[in-house]
Coordinates of C-alpha atoms in Angstrom, one line a residue:
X1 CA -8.9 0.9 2.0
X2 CA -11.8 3.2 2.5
X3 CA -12.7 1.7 5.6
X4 CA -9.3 3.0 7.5
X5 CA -9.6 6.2 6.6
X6 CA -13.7 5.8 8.1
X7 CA -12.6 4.1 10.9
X8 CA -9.8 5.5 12.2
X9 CA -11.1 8.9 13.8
X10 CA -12.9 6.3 15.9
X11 CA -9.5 5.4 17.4
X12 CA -7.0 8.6 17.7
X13 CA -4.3 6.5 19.8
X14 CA -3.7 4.0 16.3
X15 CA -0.7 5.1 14.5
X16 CA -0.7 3.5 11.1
X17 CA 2.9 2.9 9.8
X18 CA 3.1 1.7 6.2
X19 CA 5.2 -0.8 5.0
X20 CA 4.5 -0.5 1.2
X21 CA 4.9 -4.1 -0.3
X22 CA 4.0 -5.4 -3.7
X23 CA 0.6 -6.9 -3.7
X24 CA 1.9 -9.5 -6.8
X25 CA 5.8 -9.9 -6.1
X26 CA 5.6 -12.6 -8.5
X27 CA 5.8 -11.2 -12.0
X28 CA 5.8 -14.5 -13.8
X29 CA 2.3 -14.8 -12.7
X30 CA 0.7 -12.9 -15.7
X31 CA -3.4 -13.0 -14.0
X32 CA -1.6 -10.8 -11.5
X33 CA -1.4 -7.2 -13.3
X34 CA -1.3 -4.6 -11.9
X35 CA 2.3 -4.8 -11.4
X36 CA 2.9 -2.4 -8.5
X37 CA 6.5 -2.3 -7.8
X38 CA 6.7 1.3 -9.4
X39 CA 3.7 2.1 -7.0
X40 CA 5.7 0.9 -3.8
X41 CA 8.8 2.7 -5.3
X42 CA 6.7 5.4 -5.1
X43 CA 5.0 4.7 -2.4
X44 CA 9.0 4.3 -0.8
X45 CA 9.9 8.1 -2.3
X46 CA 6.7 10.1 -0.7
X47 CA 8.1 8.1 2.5
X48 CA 11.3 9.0 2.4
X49 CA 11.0 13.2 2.0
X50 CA 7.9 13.4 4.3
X51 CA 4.6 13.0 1.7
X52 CA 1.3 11.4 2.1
X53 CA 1.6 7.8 0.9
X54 CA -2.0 7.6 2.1
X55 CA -3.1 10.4 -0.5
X56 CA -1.1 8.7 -3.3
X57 CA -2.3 5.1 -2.6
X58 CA -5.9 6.5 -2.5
X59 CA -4.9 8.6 -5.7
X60 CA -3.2 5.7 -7.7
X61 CA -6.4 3.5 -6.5
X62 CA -8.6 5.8 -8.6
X63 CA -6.6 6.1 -11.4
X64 CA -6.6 2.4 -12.1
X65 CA -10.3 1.3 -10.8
X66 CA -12.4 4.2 -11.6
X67 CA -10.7 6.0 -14.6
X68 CA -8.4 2.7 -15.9
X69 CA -5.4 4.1 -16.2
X70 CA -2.2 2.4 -16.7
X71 CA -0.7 2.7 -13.0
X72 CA 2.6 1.0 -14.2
X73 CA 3.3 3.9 -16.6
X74 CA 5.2 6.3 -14.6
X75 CA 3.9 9.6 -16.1
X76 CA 0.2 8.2 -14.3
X77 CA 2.0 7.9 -11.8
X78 CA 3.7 10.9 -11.5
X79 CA 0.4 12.8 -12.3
X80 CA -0.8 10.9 -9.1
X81 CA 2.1 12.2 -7.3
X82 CA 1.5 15.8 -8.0
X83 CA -2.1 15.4 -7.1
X84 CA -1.5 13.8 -4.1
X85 CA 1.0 16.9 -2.7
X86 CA 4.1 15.7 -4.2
X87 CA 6.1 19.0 -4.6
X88 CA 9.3 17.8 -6.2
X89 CA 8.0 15.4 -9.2
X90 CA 10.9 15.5 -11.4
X91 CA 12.8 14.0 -8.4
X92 CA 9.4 11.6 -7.8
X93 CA 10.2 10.4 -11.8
X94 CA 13.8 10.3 -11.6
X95 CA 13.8 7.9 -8.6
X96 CA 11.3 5.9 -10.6
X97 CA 12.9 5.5 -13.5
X98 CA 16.0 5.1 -11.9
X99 CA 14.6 2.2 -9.6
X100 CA 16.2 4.3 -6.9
X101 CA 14.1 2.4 -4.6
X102 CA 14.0 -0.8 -6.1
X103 CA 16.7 -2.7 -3.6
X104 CA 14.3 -1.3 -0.4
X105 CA 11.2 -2.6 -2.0
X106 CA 12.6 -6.4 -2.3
X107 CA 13.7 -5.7 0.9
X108 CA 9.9 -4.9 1.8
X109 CA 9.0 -7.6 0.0
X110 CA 11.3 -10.4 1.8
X111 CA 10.1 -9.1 5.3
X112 CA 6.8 -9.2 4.9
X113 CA 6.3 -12.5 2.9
X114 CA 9.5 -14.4 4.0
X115 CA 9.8 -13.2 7.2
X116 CA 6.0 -12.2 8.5
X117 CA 4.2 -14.5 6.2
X118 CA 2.1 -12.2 4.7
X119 CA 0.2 -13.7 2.0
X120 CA -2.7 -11.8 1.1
X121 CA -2.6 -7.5 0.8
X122 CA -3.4 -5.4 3.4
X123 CA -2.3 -6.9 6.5
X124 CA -2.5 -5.1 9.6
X125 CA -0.1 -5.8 12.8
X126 CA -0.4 -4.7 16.5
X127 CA 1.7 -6.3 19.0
X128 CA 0.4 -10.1 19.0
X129 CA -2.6 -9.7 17.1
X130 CA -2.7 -10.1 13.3
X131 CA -5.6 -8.8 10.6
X132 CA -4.5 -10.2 7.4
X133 CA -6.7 -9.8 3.7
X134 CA -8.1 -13.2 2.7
X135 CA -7.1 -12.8 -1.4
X136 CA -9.1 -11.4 -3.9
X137 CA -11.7 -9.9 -1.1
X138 CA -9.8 -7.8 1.2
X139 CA -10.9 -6.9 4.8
X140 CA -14.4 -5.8 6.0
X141 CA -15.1 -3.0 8.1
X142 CA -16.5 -5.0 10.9
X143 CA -12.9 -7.1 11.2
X144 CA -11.1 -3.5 10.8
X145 CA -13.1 -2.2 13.6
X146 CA -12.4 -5.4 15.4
X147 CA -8.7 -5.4 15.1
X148 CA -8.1 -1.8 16.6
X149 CA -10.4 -2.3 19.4
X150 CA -8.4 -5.4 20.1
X151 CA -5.2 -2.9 19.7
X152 CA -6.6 -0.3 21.7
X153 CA -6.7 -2.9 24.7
X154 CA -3.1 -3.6 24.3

């Protein structure tokens, strides 16, 4: 999401708060891999003890598009981590291979997709108004830029 990270000195009153989610919950779909529930476990850890999950996404998003990695291996990911700021990475790939955080990302999952209707990855929320990804292309930086001057007036 290059375009947040562009965009958002434009606004310095928009707080993001992430709700990592898995972008495929629905593993028997094999066209859908990436599976990314180790990356929202992760994502779920860095949250938890006060990390960048920004940094990480950005980092995992790199490691899998530009150097084709295999981001559901967990030492990638755990490389990731530590590159991101991470101190603690043997706790980072305990917790993932423990699935310490598995129960809060179905959790994530069911509120977003059962219970906000989320069907495309990101989505963005402020108040009333609603940005979500149309599938396979995302959101453009003009509808970004949109959506928080819309939140702005809010």
């Amino acid at each position: 999401m290059e375009y947040l990270s562009e965009l958002l000195p434009k606004y310095p009153d928009v707080k993001i708060l992430w709700k990592p989610i898995e972008a495929h919950p629905r593993h028997e779909e094999p066209d859908h891999r990436p599976y990314v529930d180790l990356i929202v476990q992760g994502c779920l850890f860095i949250q938890e003890t006060g990390g960048d999950e920004y940094a990480f996404t950005q980092r995992v998003y790199k490691a899998h598009f530009e150097e084709n990695l295999n981001v559901e291996d967990i030492s990638v990911l755990v490389k990731c981590a530590a590159e991101s700021g991470v101190a603690d990475t043997a706790a980072f790939k305990t917790a993932l291979a423990d699935a310490k955080y598995e129960k809060a990302m179905l959790d994530a999952n069911d509120y977003a997709y059962e219970q906000k209707g989320v069907w495309a990855v990101p989505a963005f929320v402020c108040g009333d108004i609603r940005l979500d990804a149309v599938g396979g292309v995302g959101i453009t930086k003009e509808q970004l830029d949109t959506f928080f001057e819309k939140c702005c007036k809010i």
